[in-house]
Coordinates of C-alpha atoms and ligand atoms in Angstrom, one line a residue:
M1 CA 126.7 99.7 82.6
R2 CA 123.4 99.9 84.9
P3 CA 121.0 100.4 88.3
R4 CA 120.2 97.1 90.0
D5 CA 116.7 95.3 88.8
L6 CA 114.0 98.5 89.8
S7 CA 111.9 97.3 87.9
D8 CA 109.6 96.0 91.7
H9 CA 109.8 98.8 92.9
V10 CA 107.8 102.6 92.5
E11 CA 107.7 106.2 92.4
Y12 CA 106.2 107.9 95.0
R13 CA 103.7 110.2 94.2
A14 CA 103.0 113.0 96.1
G15 CA 100.6 115.4 95.5
R16 CA 101.1 118.9 93.5
G17 CA 102.4 122.1 95.1
I18 CA 101.1 125.3 93.2
E19 CA 103.9 126.5 92.5
E20 CA 103.8 123.0 89.7
V21 CA 99.8 123.3 89.4
A22 CA 100.0 127.2 88.7
R23 CA 102.7 126.8 86.0
E24 CA 101.3 124.2 84.0
L25 CA 97.8 125.9 83.5
G26 CA 99.4 128.7 83.1
R27 CA 97.7 130.7 85.8
D28 CA 98.8 133.4 89.3
P29 CA 99.7 131.0 91.9
E30 CA 97.9 133.4 94.6
E31 CA 94.5 131.4 93.0
F32 CA 95.4 128.3 94.3
V33 CA 94.6 126.7 97.5
K34 CA 96.5 123.2 98.0
L35 CA 95.0 120.7 100.2
A36 CA 96.4 117.7 98.6
S37 CA 99.8 116.9 100.9
N38 CA 98.0 116.9 104.6
E39 CA 100.6 120.0 105.6
N40 CA 99.8 122.9 108.0
M41 CA 97.0 125.6 107.0
F42 CA 98.6 127.8 109.7
G43 CA 102.5 127.3 108.2
P44 CA 104.7 126.7 110.8
S45 CA 105.0 127.7 114.4
P46 CA 106.2 130.8 114.7
A47 CA 109.3 129.6 116.9
A48 CA 110.2 128.1 114.3
V49 CA 111.0 130.4 112.3
D50 CA 112.7 132.2 114.5
A51 CA 114.9 129.0 115.2
V52 CA 115.6 128.9 111.2
E53 CA 115.9 132.1 111.0
A54 CA 118.8 132.7 113.3
S55 CA 120.9 128.9 112.6
A56 CA 121.2 130.7 109.2
D57 CA 124.8 131.8 111.1
E58 CA 126.0 128.2 112.0
V59 CA 124.7 126.2 109.2
H60 CA 129.4 125.6 108.0
H61 CA 128.2 123.2 112.2
Y62 CA 127.8 119.7 111.7
P63 CA 124.9 119.3 114.1
T64 CA 125.9 117.4 116.5
A65 CA 125.4 119.0 119.9
D66 CA 121.8 119.9 118.3
H67 CA 121.2 116.4 117.3
Q68 CA 121.6 115.6 121.6
D69 CA 119.5 118.1 122.2
L70 CA 116.2 117.6 120.3
T71 CA 116.3 113.5 121.1
A72 CA 117.1 114.9 124.8
A73 CA 113.6 116.7 124.4
I74 CA 111.8 114.6 122.7
A75 CA 113.3 111.0 124.8
E76 CA 111.5 113.6 126.9
R77 CA 108.3 114.7 126.0
W78 CA 107.4 110.2 125.7
G79 CA 109.3 109.2 128.7
V80 CA 112.0 106.5 126.8
A81 CA 115.5 106.8 127.0
D82 CA 117.8 109.5 124.6
E83 CA 118.4 106.4 123.0
Q84 CA 114.6 105.6 121.6
V85 CA 114.9 108.3 119.6
W86 CA 115.6 107.6 115.9
L87 CA 115.9 110.9 114.4
A88 CA 115.6 111.7 110.8
N89 CA 114.8 113.3 107.7
G90 CA 111.3 113.3 108.1
G91 CA 109.4 110.3 108.2
D92 CA 110.3 108.2 105.9
G93 CA 113.6 108.5 107.3
A94 CA 113.1 107.0 110.1
L95 CA 111.7 103.9 108.2
D96 CA 114.6 103.7 106.2
Y97 CA 116.4 103.1 109.3
L98 CA 114.1 100.3 110.9
S99 CA 114.3 98.5 107.7
R100 CA 117.7 98.7 107.6
A101 CA 118.3 97.3 111.6
A102 CA 115.8 94.4 111.0
L103 CA 115.4 93.3 107.7
E104 CA 118.0 90.5 106.1
P105 CA 118.3 91.0 102.1
G106 CA 114.7 88.9 101.2
D107 CA 112.2 89.6 104.2
A108 CA 109.3 90.7 103.8
V109 CA 107.7 93.1 105.1
L110 CA 103.5 93.4 105.3
V111 CA 101.3 96.4 104.7
P112 CA 98.2 98.1 104.7
A113 CA 96.4 98.5 100.6
P114 CA 95.4 100.8 100.5
G115 CA 98.0 102.8 101.9
F116 CA 101.2 105.3 102.9
A117 CA 103.8 103.7 99.2
Y118 CA 107.5 104.3 101.8
Y119 CA 106.8 101.3 103.6
G120 CA 107.3 99.4 101.1
M121 CA 109.1 101.7 99.0
S122 CA 111.4 101.1 102.2
A123 CA 111.6 97.6 102.4
R124 CA 112.4 97.2 98.7
F125 CA 115.1 99.5 98.8
H126 CA 116.4 96.3 101.9
H127 CA 116.3 94.3 99.6
G128 CA 113.0 93.1 101.4
E129 CA 110.1 91.1 99.8
V130 CA 106.6 93.6 100.4
A131 CA 102.1 91.6 101.8
E132 CA 99.4 93.5 101.5
Y133 CA 96.1 92.9 104.5
D134 CA 93.3 94.7 103.0
V135 CA 92.0 97.4 104.5
T136 CA 88.4 98.2 103.1
G137 CA 86.0 100.2 102.2
D138 CA 83.0 98.4 102.5
D139 CA 83.1 98.2 106.8
G140 CA 84.2 101.9 106.3
F141 CA 88.5 101.8 106.3
T142 CA 87.9 99.8 109.8
L143 CA 91.0 98.6 111.3
T144 CA 90.9 95.5 113.7
A145 CA 93.9 93.2 114.4
D146 CA 91.8 90.1 112.6
A147 CA 92.5 92.6 109.3
V148 CA 96.1 92.0 109.0
L149 CA 96.3 88.3 111.4
D150 CA 94.4 86.7 108.9
A151 CA 97.0 87.8 106.1
Y152 CA 100.5 87.2 107.8
D153 CA 101.9 85.0 107.4
G154 CA 105.5 85.3 110.0
E155 CA 106.3 88.6 107.6
R156 CA 109.9 90.5 110.0
I157 CA 107.4 94.0 109.6
V158 CA 104.0 94.3 110.0
H159 CA 103.4 97.9 109.2
L160 CA 100.5 100.1 110.9
T161 CA 99.2 103.8 110.8
S162 CA 96.3 104.9 112.7
P163 CA 95.0 107.3 111.9
H164 CA 95.5 106.2 108.4
N165 CA 96.9 107.1 105.5
P166 CA 94.7 107.8 102.5
S167 CA 91.4 106.5 105.0
G168 CA 91.4 108.3 108.2
A169 CA 90.4 105.5 110.4
R170 CA 92.6 104.8 113.1
F171 CA 93.2 101.7 115.7
A172 CA 92.6 101.0 118.5
L173 CA 95.7 100.7 121.9
D174 CA 94.6 97.0 122.6
A175 CA 94.2 95.7 118.4
I176 CA 97.9 96.6 117.7
E177 CA 98.8 95.1 120.3
R178 CA 97.3 91.8 119.6
I179 CA 99.0 91.8 117.2
A180 CA 101.5 92.2 118.8
E181 CA 100.7 89.4 121.0
E182 CA 99.9 87.1 118.1
T183 CA 102.6 88.0 115.5
R184 CA 106.3 85.8 115.9
E185 CA 108.7 87.1 118.2
E186 CA 110.8 88.6 115.0
T187 CA 108.5 90.1 114.1
L188 CA 108.6 94.4 114.5
V189 CA 105.0 96.5 114.1
V190 CA 105.6 99.4 113.3
V191 CA 102.9 102.4 114.3
D192 CA 103.1 105.5 112.1
E193 CA 101.9 108.1 113.9
A194 CA 102.2 110.8 111.5
Y195 CA 99.3 112.0 112.1
G196 CA 99.3 110.8 115.9
E197 CA 98.8 114.9 117.1
F198 CA 94.9 114.5 115.6
A199 CA 93.7 111.5 117.0
D200 CA 92.1 111.6 120.1
A201 CA 93.8 108.9 121.7
P202 CA 96.4 107.7 122.9
S203 CA 99.8 106.3 121.6
A204 CA 101.4 103.2 120.7
V205 CA 104.6 104.7 123.0
G206 CA 102.8 103.2 125.4
L207 CA 103.2 99.3 124.8
V208 CA 107.3 100.5 123.8
E209 CA 109.3 98.4 126.8
G210 CA 112.0 101.4 127.8
R211 CA 109.2 103.6 128.7
D212 CA 109.1 105.6 132.4
D213 CA 105.6 105.0 133.6
A214 CA 106.1 107.0 137.0
D215 CA 106.3 110.5 134.9
A216 CA 104.6 109.8 130.8
S217 CA 101.9 111.4 130.4
H218 CA 101.2 108.6 127.8
A219 CA 101.2 105.8 130.5
T220 CA 99.2 103.2 129.4
S221 CA 97.6 100.0 132.0
H222 CA 99.1 98.3 128.8
A223 CA 103.0 96.5 129.4
P224 CA 106.0 97.7 127.9
R225 CA 107.1 95.9 124.7
D226 CA 110.5 95.1 122.7
D227 CA 108.5 94.4 119.6
V228 CA 107.3 97.6 118.7
A229 CA 108.5 100.8 117.2
V230 CA 106.3 104.2 117.2
L231 CA 107.1 106.9 113.6
R232 CA 106.5 109.9 114.3
T233 CA 106.9 112.7 112.8
F234 CA 107.3 117.2 112.2
S235 CA 105.6 117.4 109.1
K236 CA 101.3 117.5 110.1
A237 CA 101.1 118.8 113.3
Y238 CA 104.2 120.7 113.8
G239 CA 104.1 122.4 109.9
L240 CA 107.9 121.9 109.2
A241 CA 107.4 118.5 106.8
G242 CA 109.9 121.1 104.1
L243 CA 112.1 120.7 106.6
R244 CA 111.7 117.6 107.0
L245 CA 111.9 116.0 109.7
G246 CA 111.4 112.5 112.4
Y247 CA 111.6 110.0 114.2
A248 CA 110.8 106.3 115.9
I249 CA 111.1 106.2 119.0
V250 CA 112.2 102.0 119.8
P251 CA 111.9 99.8 122.6
E252 CA 115.4 100.0 124.3
S253 CA 117.3 96.7 123.5
W254 CA 116.9 98.3 120.2
A255 CA 118.2 101.3 121.5
E256 CA 122.1 100.9 119.9
A257 CA 121.3 99.8 116.7
Y258 CA 121.1 103.2 116.0
A259 CA 124.4 103.8 116.4
R260 CA 125.0 101.3 113.8
V261 CA 122.4 102.4 111.3
N262 CA 122.1 105.8 110.6
T263 CA 123.4 108.7 108.7
P264 CA 125.6 110.6 110.1
F265 CA 124.2 113.8 110.9
A266 CA 120.5 112.4 109.7
A267 CA 118.7 115.3 110.3
S268 CA 120.0 118.7 110.3
V269 CA 121.4 122.1 112.1
V270 CA 118.5 123.7 111.3
A271 CA 116.5 121.1 110.9
C272 CA 116.8 120.1 114.8
R273 CA 116.3 124.1 115.7
A274 CA 113.7 124.5 114.0
G275 CA 111.6 121.1 115.6
L276 CA 113.2 122.2 119.2
A277 CA 111.4 125.3 119.4
A278 CA 108.2 124.3 117.2
L279 CA 108.0 120.9 120.6
D280 CA 107.9 123.8 122.6
D281 CA 105.0 126.0 121.3
D282 CA 102.1 123.7 122.6
E283 CA 100.1 126.6 120.7
H284 CA 100.9 126.2 117.9
V285 CA 100.1 122.8 117.5
E286 CA 97.0 122.8 120.0
Q287 CA 95.0 126.4 117.2
T288 CA 96.3 122.9 114.5
V289 CA 94.9 120.3 116.7
E290 CA 91.8 122.2 116.8
M291 CA 91.2 123.2 113.3
A292 CA 92.0 120.4 111.9
R293 CA 89.1 118.4 114.2
W294 CA 86.3 121.8 112.7
S295 CA 87.7 121.1 108.9
R296 CA 86.7 117.2 108.9
T297 CA 83.9 117.7 110.9
Y298 CA 82.6 120.7 108.9
M299 CA 83.4 118.9 105.6
A300 CA 81.4 115.4 106.8
E301 CA 78.6 117.5 107.3
H302 CA 78.5 119.2 104.5
V303 CA 80.8 117.8 101.1
D304 CA 77.4 116.5 99.5
A305 CA 79.2 112.9 99.5
P306 CA 80.1 109.9 101.2
T307 CA 82.7 110.6 103.5
Y308 CA 84.2 108.0 106.0
E309 CA 85.1 108.9 109.7
S310 CA 89.2 110.9 110.0
H311 CA 90.9 110.6 112.8
A312 CA 93.4 113.2 110.8
N313 CA 93.7 116.3 108.9
F314 CA 92.2 115.2 106.0
L315 CA 88.8 113.6 105.3
L316 CA 88.1 110.8 102.1
V317 CA 85.7 112.1 99.8
E318 CA 83.8 109.5 97.5
V319 CA 83.3 111.4 95.2
G320 CA 82.8 109.0 92.2
D321 CA 85.0 108.8 89.0
A322 CA 88.3 111.1 91.4
S323 CA 90.8 111.4 88.0
A324 CA 88.2 114.5 87.1
V325 CA 86.5 115.3 90.7
A326 CA 90.5 115.9 90.8
E327 CA 91.5 117.9 88.0
A328 CA 88.0 120.6 88.1
L329 CA 88.4 121.0 91.6
Q330 CA 92.5 122.6 89.7
E331 CA 90.8 124.8 87.7
R332 CA 88.8 126.3 90.0
G333 CA 92.0 126.9 91.9
V334 CA 92.0 123.4 94.6
I335 CA 94.3 121.6 95.1
V336 CA 92.8 117.7 96.0
R337 CA 94.4 114.3 96.5
D338 CA 93.4 111.7 94.0
C339 CA 93.1 108.5 95.6
S340 CA 93.3 106.4 92.3
S341 CA 97.4 106.2 93.1
F342 CA 96.3 105.0 96.4
G343 CA 93.8 102.2 94.3
L344 CA 91.0 103.5 95.3
P345 CA 90.2 106.1 92.1
E346 CA 86.3 106.9 93.3
C347 CA 87.5 109.1 96.1
V348 CA 89.4 112.4 96.3
R349 CA 91.6 113.0 99.8
I350 CA 91.2 116.2 101.3
T351 CA 93.6 118.4 103.7
C352 CA 92.0 119.9 106.7
G353 CA 92.7 124.1 105.7
T354 CA 91.7 127.0 107.2
E355 CA 88.1 128.3 107.8
A356 CA 88.7 130.6 104.4
E357 CA 89.9 127.1 102.6
T358 CA 88.2 124.8 103.9
E359 CA 84.3 126.5 102.7
R360 CA 85.7 127.1 99.4
A361 CA 86.8 123.5 99.3
V362 CA 83.7 122.6 100.2
R363 CA 81.7 125.2 98.3
E364 CA 83.9 123.6 94.8
L365 CA 83.1 120.6 95.2
N366 CA 80.0 120.4 95.3
E367 CA 79.3 122.2 92.7
V368 CA 81.3 120.0 90.7
L369 CA 79.8 116.6 92.5
A370 CA 75.9 118.8 90.9
Ligands
LIG1 C1 101.7 108.0 107.0 C2 102.3 108.2 106.9 N1 103.6 108.3 107.3 C3 105.0 108.4 107.3 C4 104.8 110.4 106.5 C5 105.5 111.1 105.8 O1 106.3 111.8 106.1 P1 107.6 112.2 106.0 O2 108.6 111.9 106.1 O3 107.0 113.7 105.8 O4 108.4 112.8 108.5 C6 103.6 110.2 105.5 C7 103.3 111.3 104.9 O5 102.5 111.9 104.0 C8 102.9 109.6 106.0 O6 101.1 110.3 105.3

């Protein structure tokens, strides 16, 4: 008795944690700074920490009301109906719900290469096929509608990442609209805005059918569409990666599918309450975004190696031999992401840290490169 044939499936390779690295090297965790997983440099919002603590003695309840409260708050924030918010166990969970809702066995998805590995993983879990469009460093990882449409062959889902991981580039809203317009009616364009808060650009929620332009600050002149969904997460700007909380904003006509595909109680009581508190803490998000913008600019200006323009909370740096450089940096206490697993063996991705962390990362990297 064995699992099904999983030979096509790949394992997700996460950025390495401080404890893991310190144990392996027999060193004190205090010596390390982790800039490998695009986490929040300030940690969670203090309001979210309070909410986590306050919810501890209520975790014997299923999170029915908490789910509704957070969903309603997110819906209000975006000017959409509650049913259009698909709460999930991280952005990854939201991707799974979209796969479940969209894919018949054998349907294909189109994903960026290099790109976030979970798009393809989720499709394969749901008996789907995976095709790729190229995003290349030759043109600075510019994201264009042409690159996607040239590779498009009728796939059921087209995944766009804006800002993109690992490059930090972003799609213009017009390009996303053109992709949705020029793909077939049955193709869902999923715009992953896991790093959306860090970009100074309008969200693709402005393209989604069902939004209420009257009271939404993100209202656009674009026509609402029933073939664009947007993914957001609490893991990055909100600093709640460990709680696993994310969501998709889906078109009105997709809304009722959620009840048929979601895992009962997709997010925990603790996650829902922390999410609600974090959503209200604008100051924490603003500080995070401001710091990230400073950090990526500082790195781009001071690193002695080519970098790519980033709209996210990380910077892609071309270092030559990424694995050797990441290892040397790790020896010096700075953990960065070797992008070999993204198919970029010459690049490392460095998460934006605090001022001290950023300066240390740049100093150590420049010494390694020298
Ligand atoms: C592009 C992108 N999308 C989605 C995610 C998923 O984030 P989470 O599942 O923590 O919400 C990540 C995480 O690193 C990411 O980089």
